[in-house]
C-alpha positions as MATLAB code, in Angstrom:
seq = 'MKTTEKTRCESCIIRQFNALKAFTKDELKVISDHKVTKNFKKGDLIFKEGEKLNGVFCVRDGASKLSKLSENGKHQIVKIAKKGEILGQRSVVADEQTNLSATALNDTSMCYIPKQLIIDKINQNPEFTRNLLKIMASDLRESDNFIVNMSQHNVKQRIAEALLYLETNFGTDDEGFLAVNLSREDLANVVGTATESCIRLLAELKKEKFIATKAKKTKIEDKKGLEDMINGF';
ca = [
      80.123  116.582  116.484;
      80.738  116.684  120.243;
      83.407  115.652  122.794;
      82.556  113.430  125.678;
      84.298  111.759  128.579;
      87.221  109.557  127.901;
      87.388  105.753  128.065;
      90.580  104.607  129.182;
      92.796  102.877  126.465;
      94.045  100.444  128.991;
      90.504   98.872  129.695;
      89.286   99.165  125.970;
      89.098   96.176  123.861;
      88.767   97.922  120.550;
      92.451   98.232  120.376;
      92.879   94.538  120.038;
      91.333   95.015  116.407;
      93.978   97.445  115.258;
      97.916   98.375  115.867;
      97.196   99.863  119.014;
      97.473   96.102  120.421;
     101.022   96.711  120.343;
     101.497   99.143  123.041;
     102.296   98.518  126.450;
     100.211   99.585  129.667;
     102.358  102.521  130.063;
     102.125  103.659  126.584;
      98.290  103.147  126.562;
      98.234  105.356  129.596;
      99.996  108.067  127.769;
      97.809  107.738  124.875;
      94.691  107.939  127.065;
      95.897  111.050  129.108;
      95.969  112.816  125.633;
      93.220  111.657  123.295;
      89.932  112.861  122.970;
      86.559  111.143  122.601;
      84.630  112.439  119.660;
      80.804  111.806  118.975;
      79.437  112.246  115.266;
      75.833  112.153  114.281;
      74.833  110.417  111.080;
      76.001  112.440  108.140;
      78.565  114.403  110.072;
      81.914  115.026  108.228;
      84.813  113.440  110.197;
      87.510  114.842  107.821;
      87.611  116.380  104.356;
      89.642  115.083  101.208;
      92.720  117.631  101.088;
      92.812  118.116  104.969;
      96.132  118.245  106.856;
      95.046  115.831  109.833;
      96.755  116.355  113.321;
      95.908  113.203  114.629;
      93.987  109.753  113.668;
      90.683  108.550  114.635;
      90.107  105.154  116.260;
      86.508  104.014  115.584;
      84.932  102.831  119.006;
      81.268  102.532  117.888;
      79.226  103.075  114.370;
      80.264  102.977  110.749;
      81.675  105.804  108.503;
      82.225  106.071  104.748;
      85.537  106.948  103.081;
      85.192  108.349   99.838;
      87.044  110.347   96.940;
      85.613  113.200   95.015;
      85.952  112.223   91.255;
      86.406  114.775   88.384;
      82.804  114.786   87.521;
      81.913  115.886   90.951;
      80.739  112.437   92.127;
      81.810  110.798   95.303;
      83.224  107.140   94.747;
      82.727  105.219   98.232;
      86.060  103.065   98.546;
      85.520  101.702  101.927;
      83.073  101.413  104.924;
      84.918  101.592  108.092;
      83.865   99.499  111.163;
      84.435   99.399  114.861;
      88.225   98.787  115.702;
      89.447  100.590  112.386;
      91.778  103.570  112.523;
      91.053  106.546  109.933;
      93.603  108.902  108.922;
      96.707  106.820  109.699;
      98.295  106.887  105.981;
      97.977  110.742  105.886;
      99.662  111.217  109.525;
     102.358  108.750  108.697;
     103.168  110.164  104.994;
     102.751  113.759  106.432;
     100.572  114.633  103.728;
      96.993  115.881  103.193;
      94.260  113.309  103.353;
      93.252  111.658   99.920;
      89.730  110.710  101.199;
      86.958  112.173  103.152;
      85.255  110.560  106.089;
      81.451  110.750  106.821;
      79.622  109.262  109.595;
      76.887  106.747  108.351;
      75.098  106.456  111.770;
      75.790  107.605  115.209;
      79.665  107.234  115.581;
      82.024  107.295  118.410;
      85.786  107.717  117.971;
      88.901  108.482  119.936;
      90.924  111.097  118.494;
      94.784  110.497  119.112;
      97.234  113.366  118.444;
      99.747  112.981  115.483;
     102.768  113.628  117.514;
     101.853  110.702  119.652;
     101.477  108.096  116.785;
     104.949  109.459  115.384;
     106.638  109.040  118.528;
     105.407  105.390  119.054;
     106.361  104.500  115.543;
     110.030  105.559  116.271;
     109.846  103.932  119.660;
     107.927  100.766  119.092;
     109.004   98.373  116.235;
     105.841   96.009  116.990;
     103.381   98.906  116.612;
     105.415  100.080  113.464;
     105.122   96.305  111.895;
     101.260   96.397  112.690;
     100.797   99.613  111.108;
     102.527   98.332  107.893;
     100.506   95.242  108.093;
      97.267   97.292  108.008;
      98.402   99.796  105.251;
      99.428   96.471  103.199;
      95.915   95.110  103.773;
      94.263   98.385  102.876;
      96.312   98.207   99.686;
      94.951   94.613   98.968;
      91.636   95.672   99.529;
      92.065   98.496   97.029;
      93.338   96.051   94.511;
      90.409   93.629   94.858;
      88.181   96.622   94.624;
      89.684   97.670   90.986;
      89.257   93.976   89.879;
      85.623   93.762   91.158;
      84.772   96.843   89.312;
      86.238   95.553   86.000;
      85.292   92.030   86.338;
      81.807   92.222   87.808;
      78.833   93.695   86.519;
      76.754   96.363   88.561;
      74.063   93.720   89.875;
      76.990   91.555   91.115;
      78.725   94.510   92.732;
      75.510   95.371   94.516;
      75.006   91.748   95.942;
      78.534   91.884   96.850;
      78.008   95.139   98.861;
      75.063   93.925  100.617;
      76.945   90.717  101.893;
      79.766   92.966  102.930;
      77.425   94.993  105.078;
      76.035   91.945  106.620;
      79.192   90.254  107.326;
      80.870   93.315  108.905;
      78.064   95.071  110.453;
      75.430   92.436  111.133;
      71.688   92.692  111.371;
      69.022   93.952  113.738;
      66.461   91.990  115.660;
      64.136   91.577  112.459;
      67.098   90.577  110.312;
      67.564   93.862  108.302;
      70.926   94.882  107.767;
      72.193   96.918  110.848;
      73.828   99.611  108.698;
      71.775  100.721  105.856;
      73.218  102.732  102.988;
      71.171  105.366  101.024;
      70.442  104.168   97.517;
      72.910  106.923   96.486;
      75.631  105.815   98.826;
      75.126  102.246   97.373;
      75.293  103.554   94.078;
      78.518  105.222   94.819;
      80.132  102.334   96.566;
      79.333  100.221   93.312;
      80.234  102.756   90.637;
      76.642  103.393   89.032;
      73.780  105.818   88.917;
      71.408  106.128   91.700;
      68.646  105.221   89.285;
      70.254  102.040   87.897;
      70.988  100.989   91.645;
      67.268  101.364   92.557;
      66.219   99.410   89.528;
      68.479   96.525   90.216;
      67.600   96.482   93.960;
      64.043   96.074   92.722;
      64.943   93.227   90.633;
      66.951   91.593   93.470;
      63.764   91.896   95.442;
      61.600   90.425   92.808;
      63.933   87.487   92.437;
      63.577   87.032   96.194;
      67.191   87.530   96.996;
      66.438   90.473   99.232;
      63.627   91.981  101.170;
      62.935   95.683  102.066;
      60.955   97.591  104.497;
      60.977  101.463  104.115;
      64.704  102.160  103.845;
      65.867   98.952  105.445;
      67.162   95.847  103.584;
      67.069   92.074  104.490;
      69.161   89.348  102.624;
      66.779   86.492  102.208;
      68.970   84.190   99.976;
      72.634   84.697  100.740;
      73.789   81.414   98.788;
      71.758   82.840   96.057;
      73.943   86.158   96.047;
      77.085   84.345   96.572;
      76.464   82.193   93.290;
      75.447   85.406   91.241;
      78.633   86.967   92.443;
      80.562   83.854   91.282;
      78.913   83.728   87.913;
      76.690   80.803   88.487;
];
């Protein structure tokens, strides 16, 4: 991880995707004067489960995985964070140790905003507080949906859903392959299965012409077919 020259919050369009959009120009200037831009390489640990955070991370570019360590020592990936999202806000607001670890999935740039600035703005800016609560409520809704999907969908359906999520949220490259490619182990940790099972089911999806692969890259060939599979058709 390395620190680079700061981009001013006042001119950053990323804030329109998160709670920071409620800040006035003067408030954004204060944040810009105190934040630090940090760059992470693929695989770099951003923060670790159980760590006490002294600030939040606003994703400027790239993707990162949020994971929880289970009792059997496996990492369950609960979310893939994208551009515009803020990491660590729940821990900072609750003043508690973080419940998840965050790791860069590719080269990622983030703005680190000190904790005290966030707490001050919660007390001073009601619109920012409302936006923050809405985002936390949305995260809880996603967690509820994740639990339902784990219980009602089989592993193959969950893999299909994960691939569609990656395409919808991160797009594709010039050849149509997913712009963010999870390792087979990471994909298995997203859907809650063994890596060997994930590899076997991906091979089935490829044989059935739902997807195509090239080296470690994956392309969705039949989006409608995957959606029908998820819905049980």
